[in-house]
Amino acid sequence: MTTQTQETSAQELELAWMNEAIRLATDSVANGGGPFGALIAKDGEIVALGNNQVTASLDPTAHAEVSAIRVACKELDTFSLEGCVLVTSCEPCPMCLSSALWARVDRILFSADRDDAAVAGFDDRKFYDLFEKRPASMWPAKVEQLDLPNRTAPFDAWLAKSDRVDY
């Protein structure tokens, strides 16, 4: 297979994955979930699917991307999704982006963007702005440090644990 043929095949595969993420998002709406869908792929195969279940499960973290990450980790029996691609119908919000980074996915592909989401009533731009531009004093929730002498005790215990699994 030539390099150009491989690139075309990879592009076709990514297009099929994105169409699947968009289908998941659309089906989610019909089934009482939010209009977001995501999948995790590895080695050219889909290993996990997810859709938004925030209102259905009363879980504000049940975004499509986080749901797909959770399923993929269980399916692959690992907390690290190195070698995986996250494909999502919409640009990940800051929580989902952070989750994907913590999961160590290799790539993130999305279709609709934050402005498209805002038009539909899902305006996460204030969260993006919060992290990008605003000092903590302007955040809607107060974030404070309570500096206790034993604040590093959990880390000390972690470092002393000989059988820990670093990540």
Tab-separated table of N, CA and C in Angstrom:
chain	number	residue	atom	x	y	z
A	1	MET	N	0.856	-1.178	0.000
A	1	MET	CA	0.000	0.000	0.000
A	1	MET	C	0.900	1.239	0.000
A	2	THR	N	0.622	2.175	-0.871
A	2	THR	CA	1.429	3.385	-0.948
A	2	THR	C	1.104	4.313	0.216
A	3	THR	N	1.999	5.258	0.449
A	3	THR	CA	1.782	6.223	1.528
A	3	THR	C	0.507	7.013	1.290
A	4	GLN	N	0.276	7.408	0.048
A	4	GLN	CA	-0.936	8.180	-0.265
A	4	GLN	C	-2.185	7.329	-0.031
A	5	THR	N	-2.131	6.058	-0.400
A	5	THR	CA	-3.270	5.162	-0.181
A	5	THR	C	-3.510	4.970	1.312
A	6	GLN	N	-2.428	4.844	2.096
A	6	GLN	CA	-2.556	4.703	3.545
A	6	GLN	C	-3.173	5.949	4.159
A	7	GLU	N	-2.729	7.126	3.682
A	7	GLU	CA	-3.293	8.381	4.194
A	7	GLU	C	-4.769	8.493	3.855
A	8	THR	N	-5.141	8.092	2.635
A	8	THR	CA	-6.548	8.131	2.230
A	8	THR	C	-7.363	7.174	3.093
A	9	SER	N	-6.831	5.975	3.333
A	9	SER	CA	-7.531	5.004	4.170
A	9	SER	C	-7.696	5.528	5.587
A	10	ALA	N	-6.650	6.146	6.128
A	10	ALA	CA	-6.726	6.718	7.481
A	10	ALA	C	-7.755	7.836	7.526
A	11	GLN	N	-7.775	8.678	6.515
A	11	GLN	CA	-8.761	9.769	6.465
A	11	GLN	C	-10.174	9.224	6.358
A	12	GLU	N	-10.358	8.178	5.548
A	12	GLU	CA	-11.679	7.565	5.422
A	12	GLU	C	-12.129	6.954	6.746
A	13	LEU	N	-11.188	6.322	7.447
A	13	LEU	CA	-11.492	5.731	8.751
A	13	LEU	C	-11.884	6.811	9.755
A	14	GLU	N	-11.129	7.903	9.792
A	14	GLU	CA	-11.446	9.005	10.699
A	14	GLU	C	-12.798	9.628	10.352
A	15	LEU	N	-13.095	9.746	9.073
A	15	LEU	CA	-14.401	10.264	8.653
A	15	LEU	C	-15.518	9.327	9.120
A	16	ALA	N	-15.309	8.032	9.003
A	16	ALA	CA	-16.315	7.066	9.465
A	16	ALA	C	-16.485	7.172	10.981
A	17	TRP	N	-15.379	7.322	11.705
A	17	TRP	CA	-15.468	7.471	13.156
A	17	TRP	C	-16.240	8.730	13.532
A	18	MET	N	-15.954	9.830	12.828
A	18	MET	CA	-16.644	11.081	13.149
A	18	MET	C	-18.131	10.958	12.850
A	19	ASN	N	-18.462	10.320	11.742
A	19	ASN	CA	-19.879	10.102	11.433
A	19	ASN	C	-20.541	9.264	12.519
A	20	GLU	N	-19.811	8.298	13.067
A	20	GLU	CA	-20.352	7.478	14.161
A	20	GLU	C	-20.554	8.323	15.417
A	21	ALA	N	-19.611	9.202	15.728
A	21	ALA	CA	-19.751	10.083	16.896
A	21	ALA	C	-20.959	11.003	16.728
A	22	ILE	N	-21.149	11.518	15.539
A	22	ILE	CA	-22.303	12.390	15.270
A	22	ILE	C	-23.601	11.591	15.355
A	23	ARG	N	-23.584	10.355	14.876
A	23	ARG	CA	-24.773	9.497	14.991
A	23	ARG	C	-25.084	9.213	16.461
A	24	LEU	N	-24.043	8.925	17.243
A	24	LEU	CA	-24.240	8.690	18.676
A	24	LEU	C	-24.872	9.908	19.343
A	25	ALA	N	-24.395	11.092	18.974
A	25	ALA	CA	-24.921	12.333	19.553
A	25	ALA	C	-26.380	12.537	19.179
A	26	THR	N	-26.699	12.271	17.935
A	26	THR	CA	-28.075	12.444	17.459
A	26	THR	C	-28.996	11.423	18.110
A	27	ASP	N	-28.543	10.169	18.202
A	27	ASP	CA	-29.335	9.129	18.873
A	27	ASP	C	-29.504	9.440	20.356
A	28	SER	N	-28.487	10.037	20.946
A	28	SER	CA	-28.552	10.392	22.362
A	28	SER	C	-29.725	11.329	22.635
A	29	VAL	N	-29.912	12.288	21.739
A	29	VAL	CA	-31.031	13.227	21.890
A	29	VAL	C	-32.350	12.461	21.876
A	30	ALA	N	-32.482	11.546	20.929
A	30	ALA	CA	-33.722	10.770	20.799
A	30	ALA	C	-33.971	9.885	22.019
A	31	ASN	N	-32.895	9.532	22.730
A	31	ASN	CA	-33.022	8.621	23.872
A	31	ASN	C	-32.919	9.316	25.222
A	32	GLY	N	-33.090	10.646	25.242
A	32	GLY	CA	-33.125	11.369	26.505
A	32	GLY	C	-31.795	11.899	27.002
A	33	GLY	N	-30.744	11.737	26.222
A	33	GLY	CA	-29.434	12.265	26.603
A	33	GLY	C	-29.169	13.596	25.924
A	34	GLY	N	-28.003	14.145	26.154
A	34	GLY	CA	-27.611	15.392	25.517
A	34	GLY	C	-27.047	15.142	24.128
A	35	PRO	N	-26.908	16.208	23.324
A	35	PRO	CA	-26.508	16.079	21.925
A	35	PRO	C	-24.993	15.952	21.710
A	36	PHE	N	-24.390	15.000	22.392
A	36	PHE	CA	-22.948	14.803	22.287
A	36	PHE	C	-22.648	13.313	22.224
A	37	GLY	N	-21.735	12.940	21.349
A	37	GLY	CA	-21.315	11.550	21.219
A	37	GLY	C	-19.809	11.483	21.054
A	38	ALA	N	-19.223	10.393	21.522
A	38	ALA	CA	-17.776	10.233	21.427
A	38	ALA	C	-17.425	8.756	21.343
A	39	LEU	N	-16.242	8.502	20.828
A	39	LEU	CA	-15.727	7.148	20.793
A	39	LEU	C	-14.220	7.173	20.990
A	40	ILE	N	-13.708	6.046	21.395
A	40	ILE	CA	-12.265	5.845	21.525
A	40	ILE	C	-11.901	4.751	20.536
A	41	ALA	N	-10.866	5.013	19.740
A	41	ALA	CA	-10.372	4.026	18.784
A	41	ALA	C	-8.903	3.746	19.062
A	42	LYS	N	-8.534	2.500	18.781
A	42	LYS	CA	-7.124	2.098	18.924
A	42	LYS	C	-6.812	1.085	17.835
A	43	ASP	N	-5.676	1.280	17.211
A	43	ASP	CA	-5.228	0.374	16.148
A	43	ASP	C	-6.295	0.185	15.075
A	44	GLY	N	-6.974	1.275	14.741
A	44	GLY	CA	-7.959	1.246	13.665
A	44	GLY	C	-9.313	0.680	14.036
A	45	GLU	N	-9.496	0.317	15.298
A	45	GLU	CA	-10.760	-0.276	15.750
A	45	GLU	C	-11.385	0.581	16.847
A	46	ILE	N	-12.707	0.666	16.836
A	46	ILE	CA	-13.432	1.346	17.911
A	46	ILE	C	-13.447	0.432	19.125
A	47	VAL	N	-12.986	0.956	20.265
A	47	VAL	CA	-12.975	0.147	21.491
A	47	VAL	C	-14.032	0.594	22.494
A	48	ALA	N	-14.569	1.807	22.328
A	48	ALA	CA	-15.564	2.290	23.293
A	48	ALA	C	-16.415	3.381	22.667
A	49	LEU	N	-17.660	3.427	23.091
A	49	LEU	CA	-18.604	4.456	22.674
A	49	LEU	C	-19.114	5.187	23.906
A	50	GLY	N	-19.503	6.430	23.737
A	50	GLY	CA	-20.094	7.181	24.838
A	50	GLY	C	-21.011	8.259	24.318
A	51	ASN	N	-22.017	8.557	25.100
A	51	ASN	CA	-22.888	9.690	24.777
A	51	ASN	C	-23.177	10.437	26.067
A	52	ASN	N	-23.655	11.655	25.917
A	52	ASN	CA	-23.921	12.500	27.071
A	52	ASN	C	-25.098	11.946	27.860
A	53	GLN	N	-24.880	11.752	29.171
A	53	GLN	CA	-25.905	11.216	30.069
A	53	GLN	C	-26.079	12.087	31.308
A	54	VAL	N	-25.751	13.369	31.190
A	54	VAL	CA	-25.777	14.262	32.353
A	54	VAL	C	-27.156	14.287	33.010
A	55	THR	N	-28.180	14.608	32.243
A	55	THR	CA	-29.510	14.717	32.843
A	55	THR	C	-30.136	13.348	33.080
A	56	ALA	N	-29.836	12.382	32.229
A	56	ALA	CA	-30.401	11.041	32.391
A	56	ALA	C	-29.875	10.353	33.647
A	57	SER	N	-28.606	10.588	33.981
A	57	SER	CA	-28.011	9.922	35.141
A	57	SER	C	-27.817	10.859	36.337
A	58	LEU	N	-28.206	12.116	36.159
A	58	LEU	CA	-28.025	13.128	37.200
A	58	LEU	C	-26.564	13.219	37.641
A	59	ASP	N	-25.675	13.143	36.644
A	59	ASP	CA	-24.234	13.168	36.875
A	59	ASP	C	-23.612	14.237	35.984
A	60	PRO	N	-23.200	15.367	36.559
A	60	PRO	CA	-22.655	16.452	35.738
A	60	PRO	C	-21.337	16.102	35.051
A	61	THR	N	-20.723	14.979	35.422
A	61	THR	CA	-19.489	14.571	34.748
A	61	THR	C	-19.738	13.536	33.656
A	62	ALA	N	-20.979	13.166	33.416
A	62	ALA	CA	-21.308	12.120	32.439
A	62	ALA	C	-21.368	12.675	31.017
A	63	HIS	N	-20.344	13.410	30.643
A	63	HIS	CA	-20.226	13.897	29.270
A	63	HIS	C	-19.837	12.731	28.368
A	64	ALA	N	-20.084	12.863	27.085
A	64	ALA	CA	-19.814	11.781	26.139
A	64	ALA	C	-18.356	11.349	26.166
A	65	GLU	N	-17.448	12.323	26.191
A	65	GLU	CA	-16.024	11.997	26.167
A	65	GLU	C	-15.601	11.239	27.420
A	66	VAL	N	-16.053	11.705	28.574
A	66	VAL	CA	-15.705	11.055	29.837
A	66	VAL	C	-16.304	9.651	29.868
A	67	SER	N	-17.530	9.514	29.390
A	67	SER	CA	-18.171	8.197	29.347
A	67	SER	C	-17.383	7.240	28.459
A	68	ALA	N	-16.958	7.713	27.292
A	68	ALA	CA	-16.174	6.871	26.388
A	68	ALA	C	-14.818	6.513	27.003
A	69	ILE	N	-14.196	7.461	27.663
A	69	ILE	CA	-12.907	7.196	28.317
A	69	ILE	C	-13.075	6.126	29.390
A	70	ARG	N	-14.123	6.220	30.187
A	70	ARG	CA	-14.354	5.233	31.251
A	70	ARG	C	-14.536	3.834	30.669
A	71	VAL	N	-15.343	3.735	29.611
A	71	VAL	CA	-15.589	2.432	28.985
A	71	VAL	C	-14.299	1.893	28.361
A	72	ALA	N	-13.542	2.745	27.689
A	72	ALA	CA	-12.300	2.308	27.039
A	72	ALA	C	-11.295	1.786	28.062
A	73	CYS	N	-11.170	2.479	29.175
A	73	CYS	CA	-10.229	2.033	30.205
A	73	CYS	C	-10.618	0.654	30.737
A	74	LYS	N	-11.891	0.433	30.929
A	74	LYS	CA	-12.342	-0.886	31.395
A	74	LYS	C	-12.123	-1.940	30.314
A	75	GLU	N	-12.472	-1.592	29.079
A	75	GLU	CA	-12.325	-2.537	27.969
A	75	GLU	C	-10.867	-2.924	27.750
A	76	LEU	N	-9.966	-1.957	27.854
A	76	LEU	CA	-8.543	-2.201	27.626
A	76	LEU	C	-7.799	-2.568	28.908
A	77	ASP	N	-8.504	-2.547	30.039
A	77	ASP	CA	-7.946	-2.902	31.342
A	77	ASP	C	-6.711	-2.068	31.684
A	78	THR	N	-6.863	-0.744	31.540
A	78	THR	CA	-5.766	0.173	31.826
A	78	THR	C	-6.322	1.560	32.122
A	79	PHE	N	-5.536	2.351	32.818
A	79	PHE	CA	-5.924	3.744	33.042
A	79	PHE	C	-5.281	4.669	32.021
A	80	SER	N	-4.397	4.135	31.200
A	80	SER	CA	-3.701	4.931	30.198
A	80	SER	C	-4.203	4.569	28.809
A	81	LEU	N	-4.656	5.570	28.086
A	81	LEU	CA	-5.151	5.341	26.731
A	81	LEU	C	-4.139	5.785	25.681
A	82	GLU	N	-2.855	5.587	26.006
A	82	GLU	CA	-1.820	5.865	25.008
A	82	GLU	C	-2.085	4.993	23.794
A	83	GLY	N	-1.876	5.575	22.625
A	83	GLY	CA	-2.129	4.851	21.392
A	83	GLY	C	-3.562	4.953	20.917
A	84	CYS	N	-4.398	5.679	21.662
A	84	CYS	CA	-5.816	5.809	21.327
A	84	CYS	C	-6.126	7.187	20.754
A	85	VAL	N	-7.238	7.249	20.043
A	85	VAL	CA	-7.777	8.487	19.502
A	85	VAL	C	-9.152	8.703	20.111
A	86	LEU	N	-9.401	9.908	20.593
A	86	LEU	CA	-10.733	10.298	21.056
A	86	LEU	C	-11.394	11.048	19.916
A	87	VAL	N	-12.532	10.555	19.474
A	87	VAL	CA	-13.289	11.188	18.403
A	87	VAL	C	-14.607	11.643	19.010
A	88	THR	N	-14.890	12.925	18.903
A	88	THR	CA	-16.073	13.467	19.565
A	88	THR	C	-16.833	14.403	18.632
A	89	SER	N	-18.132	14.376	18.764
A	89	SER	CA	-18.990	15.155	17.869
A	89	SER	C	-18.810	16.653	18.040
A	90	CYS	N	-18.298	17.077	19.180
A	90	CYS	CA	-18.141	18.505	19.459
A	90	CYS	C	-16.832	18.743	20.209
A	91	GLU	N	-16.289	19.912	20.048
A	91	GLU	CA	-15.069	20.302	20.747
A	91	GLU	C	-15.208	20.005	22.238
A	92	PRO	N	-14.256	19.300	22.813
A	92	PRO	CA	-14.366	18.960	24.233
A	92	PRO	C	-14.366	20.209	25.118
A	93	CYS	N	-15.230	20.189	26.126
A	93	CYS	CA	-15.219	21.248	27.133
A	93	CYS	C	-13.928	21.120	27.939
A	94	PRO	N	-13.609	22.088	28.780
A	94	PRO	CA	-12.377	21.990	29.562
A	94	PRO	C	-12.290	20.718	30.422
A	95	MET	N	-13.408	20.261	30.990
A	95	MET	CA	-13.373	19.033	31.792
A	95	MET	C	-13.019	17.837	30.919
A	96	CYS	N	-13.652	17.737	29.764
A	96	CYS	CA	-13.407	16.596	28.884
A	96	CYS	C	-12.001	16.644	28.294
A	97	LEU	N	-11.558	17.828	27.950
A	97	LEU	CA	-10.194	17.976	27.443
A	97	LEU	C	-9.193	17.545	28.510
A	98	SER	N	-9.398	17.993	29.730
A	98	SER	CA	-8.512	17.598	30.830
A	98	SER	C	-8.554	16.092	31.046
A	99	SER	N	-9.734	15.506	30.983
A	99	SER	CA	-9.864	14.055	31.158
A	99	SER	C	-9.098	13.307	30.075
A	100	ALA	N	-9.207	13.789	28.849
A	100	ALA	CA	-8.495	13.147	27.741
A	100	ALA	C	-6.983	13.274	27.922
A	101	LEU	N	-6.545	14.425	28.400
A	101	LEU	CA	-5.116	14.612	28.636
A	101	LEU	C	-4.637	13.694	29.761
A	102	TRP	N	-5.427	13.585	30.838
A	102	TRP	CA	-5.064	12.683	31.929
A	102	TRP	C	-5.049	11.232	31.459
A	103	ALA	N	-5.952	10.884	30.556
A	103	ALA	CA	-6.008	9.520	30.023
A	103	ALA	C	-4.879	9.268	29.018
A	104	ARG	N	-4.229	10.335	28.607
A	104	ARG	CA	-3.081	10.269	27.707
A	104	ARG	C	-3.423	9.754	26.315
A	105	VAL	N	-4.608	10.137	25.818
A	105	VAL	CA	-4.917	9.782	24.428
A	105	VAL	C	-3.904	10.470	23.511
A	106	ASP	N	-3.643	9.852	22.383
A	106	ASP	CA	-2.667	10.416	21.445
A	106	ASP	C	-3.222	11.593	20.656
A	107	ARG	N	-4.505	11.495	20.306
A	107	ARG	CA	-5.125	12.541	19.472
A	107	ARG	C	-6.560	12.738	19.882
A	108	ILE	N	-7.057	13.942	19.589
A	108	ILE	CA	-8.464	14.268	19.803
A	108	ILE	C	-8.983	14.863	18.506
A	109	LEU	N	-10.046	14.298	17.983
A	109	LEU	CA	-10.694	14.820	16.787
A	109	LEU	C	-12.101	15.266	17.152
A	110	PHE	N	-12.506	16.458	16.696
A	110	PHE	CA	-13.874	16.905	16.956
A	110	PHE	C	-14.429	17.566	15.712
A	111	SER	N	-15.752	17.703	15.682
A	111	SER	CA	-16.411	18.291	14.519
A	111	SER	C	-16.981	19.665	14.857
A	112	ALA	N	-18.127	19.721	15.527
A	112	ALA	CA	-18.697	21.016	15.914
A	112	ALA	C	-17.761	21.678	16.920
A	113	ASP	N	-17.812	23.009	16.997
A	113	ASP	CA	-16.930	23.699	17.945
A	113	ASP	C	-17.738	24.350	19.064
A	114	ARG	N	-17.034	25.025	19.949
A	114	ARG	CA	-17.668	25.636	21.129
A	114	ARG	C	-18.719	26.665	20.748
A	115	ASP	N	-18.523	27.349	19.634
A	115	ASP	CA	-19.515	28.332	19.198
A	115	ASP	C	-20.775	27.658	18.688
A	116	ASP	N	-20.614	26.538	17.981
A	116	ASP	CA	-21.779	25.765	17.543
A	116	ASP	C	-22.575	25.288	18.759
A	117	ALA	N	-21.867	24.816	19.777
A	117	ALA	CA	-22.534	24.346	20.998
A	117	ALA	C	-23.283	25.490	21.679
A	118	ALA	N	-22.677	26.666	21.704
A	118	ALA	CA	-23.302	27.822	22.357
A	118	ALA	C	-24.619	28.182	21.686
A	119	VAL	N	-24.659	28.102	20.366
A	119	VAL	CA	-25.891	28.406	19.634
A	119	VAL	C	-27.017	27.468	20.071
A	120	ALA	N	-26.657	26.220	20.412
A	120	ALA	CA	-27.652	25.233	20.836
A	120	ALA	C	-27.963	25.317	22.332
A	121	GLY	N	-27.357	26.280	23.030
A	121	GLY	CA	-27.639	26.451	24.453
A	121	GLY	C	-26.615	25.813	25.376
A	122	PHE	N	-25.537	25.292	24.815
A	122	PHE	CA	-24.465	24.677	25.606
A	122	PHE	C	-23.251	25.591	25.539
A	123	ASP	N	-23.329	26.674	26.292
A	123	ASP	CA	-22.286	27.691	26.203
A	123	ASP	C	-21.220	27.460	27.264
A	124	ASP	N	-20.195	26.742	26.864
A	124	ASP	CA	-19.058	26.476	27.748
A	124	ASP	C	-17.966	27.531	27.596
A	125	ARG	N	-18.218	28.526	26.760
A	125	ARG	CA	-17.182	29.544	26.531
A	125	ARG	C	-16.794	30.232	27.832
A	126	LYS	N	-17.748	30.378	28.754
A	126	LYS	CA	-17.416	31.016	30.030
A	126	LYS	C	-16.396	30.193	30.810
A	127	PHE	N	-16.427	28.861	30.648
A	127	PHE	CA	-15.439	28.025	31.320
A	127	PHE	C	-14.080	28.134	30.641
A	128	TYR	N	-14.078	28.144	29.315
A	128	TYR	CA	-12.820	28.350	28.593
A	128	TYR	C	-12.226	29.694	29.007
A	129	ASP	N	-13.065	30.728	29.016
A	129	ASP	CA	-12.599	32.066	29.395
A	129	ASP	C	-12.075	32.086	30.823
A	130	LEU	N	-12.756	31.379	31.693
A	130	LEU	CA	-12.362	31.328	33.096
A	130	LEU	C	-10.916	30.853	33.223
A	131	PHE	N	-10.600	29.780	32.508
A	131	PHE	CA	-9.255	29.225	32.602
A	131	PHE	C	-8.238	30.043	31.823
A	132	GLU	N	-8.688	30.699	30.773
A	132	GLU	CA	-7.752	31.409	29.912
A	132	GLU	C	-7.472	32.835	30.361
A	133	LYS	N	-8.461	33.519	30.928
A	133	LYS	CA	-8.330	34.956	31.101
A	133	LYS	C	-8.547	35.500	32.501
A	134	ARG	N	-9.329	34.833	33.288
A	134	ARG	CA	-9.777	35.453	34.534
A	134	ARG	C	-8.943	35.025	35.736
A	135	PRO	N	-8.572	35.967	36.558
A	135	PRO	CA	-7.900	35.599	37.796
A	135	PRO	C	-8.883	34.873	38.716
A	136	ALA	N	-8.358	34.054	39.605
A	136	ALA	CA	-9.206	33.253	40.495
A	136	ALA	C	-10.194	34.101	41.286
A	137	SER	N	-9.854	35.348	41.541
A	137	SER	CA	-10.755	36.215	42.301
A	137	SER	C	-12.056	36.501	41.543
A	138	MET	N	-12.083	36.272	40.237
A	138	MET	CA	-13.285	36.529	39.435
A	138	MET	C	-14.057	35.253	39.111
A	139	TRP	N	-13.618	34.121	39.607
A	139	TRP	CA	-14.296	32.862	39.322
A	139	TRP	C	-15.628	32.809	40.065
A	140	PRO	N	-16.610	32.062	39.550
A	140	PRO	CA	-17.919	31.997	40.204
A	140	PRO	C	-17.890	31.215	41.520
A	141	ALA	N	-16.882	30.399	41.718
A	141	ALA	CA	-16.722	29.674	42.989
A	141	ALA	C	-15.364	30.050	43.558
A	142	LYS	N	-15.336	30.217	44.840
A	142	LYS	CA	-14.082	30.576	45.501
A	142	LYS	C	-13.163	29.363	45.553
A	143	VAL	N	-11.920	29.564	45.196
A	143	VAL	CA	-10.909	28.511	45.270
A	143	VAL	C	-9.846	28.996	46.236
A	144	GLU	N	-9.713	28.270	47.339
A	144	GLU	CA	-8.798	28.710	48.389
A	144	GLU	C	-7.922	27.559	48.847
A	145	GLN	N	-6.728	27.878	49.269
A	145	GLN	CA	-5.858	26.882	49.872
A	145	GLN	C	-5.935	27.017	51.386
A	146	LEU	N	-6.090	25.898	52.047
A	146	LEU	CA	-6.017	25.839	53.507
A	146	LEU	C	-4.720	25.098	53.816
A	147	ASP	N	-3.713	25.827	54.202
A	147	ASP	CA	-2.360	25.297	54.352
A	147	ASP	C	-2.180	24.656	55.722
A	148	LEU	N	-2.297	23.323	55.755
A	148	LEU	CA	-2.127	22.583	57.002
A	148	LEU	C	-0.733	21.949	57.040
A	149	PRO	N	-0.192	21.754	58.229
A	149	PRO	CA	1.146	21.168	58.335
A	149	PRO	C	1.243	19.762	57.723
A	150	ASN	N	0.139	19.016	57.729
A	150	ASN	CA	0.164	17.651	57.205
A	150	ASN	C	-0.338	17.569	55.761
A	151	ARG	N	-0.313	18.691	55.049
A	151	ARG	CA	-0.888	18.739	53.702
A	151	ARG	C	-0.234	17.757	52.738
A	152	THR	N	1.020	17.371	52.985
A	152	THR	CA	1.689	16.443	52.070
A	152	THR	C	1.669	14.998	52.567
A	153	ALA	N	0.953	14.712	53.630
A	153	ALA	CA	0.911	13.348	54.171
A	153	ALA	C	0.469	12.309	53.127
A	154	PRO	N	-0.571	12.586	52.341
A	154	PRO	CA	-0.941	11.586	51.327
A	154	PRO	C	0.177	11.343	50.310
A	155	PHE	N	0.876	12.401	49.926
A	155	PHE	CA	1.981	12.242	48.978
A	155	PHE	C	3.144	11.499	49.612
A	156	ASP	N	3.398	11.786	50.879
A	156	ASP	CA	4.462	11.084	51.596
A	156	ASP	C	4.146	9.583	51.660
A	157	ALA	N	2.901	9.245	51.947
A	157	ALA	CA	2.493	7.840	51.992
A	157	ALA	C	2.630	7.198	50.609
A	158	TRP	N	2.260	7.947	49.590
A	158	TRP	CA	2.370	7.452	48.217
A	158	TRP	C	3.830	7.154	47.862
A	159	LEU	N	4.705	8.090	48.158
A	159	LEU	CA	6.116	7.919	47.828
A	159	LEU	C	6.756	6.778	48.620
A	160	ALA	N	6.251	6.526	49.819
A	160	ALA	CA	6.783	5.455	50.657
A	160	ALA	C	6.237	4.078	50.264
A	161	LYS	N	5.212	4.046	49.461
A	161	LYS	CA	4.563	2.792	49.073
A	161	LYS	C	5.407	2.088	48.011
A	162	SER	N	5.982	0.959	48.357
A	162	SER	CA	6.901	0.282	47.437
A	162	SER	C	6.200	-0.356	46.247
A	163	ASP	N	4.917	-0.681	46.376
A	163	ASP	CA	4.210	-1.343	45.284
A	163	ASP	C	3.276	-0.409	44.521
A	164	ARG	N	3.551	0.894	44.598
A	164	ARG	CA	2.683	1.840	43.891
A	164	ARG	C	2.832	1.677	42.375
A	165	VAL	N	1.801	2.056	41.665
A	165	VAL	CA	1.820	2.042	40.207
A	165	VAL	C	1.875	3.502	39.765
A	166	ASP	N	3.048	3.931	39.323
A	166	ASP	CA	3.202	5.321	38.905
A	166	ASP	C	2.381	5.599	37.644
A	167	TYR	N	1.889	6.823	37.570
A	167	TYR	CA	1.165	7.241	36.367
A	167	TYR	C	1.374	8.691	36.097
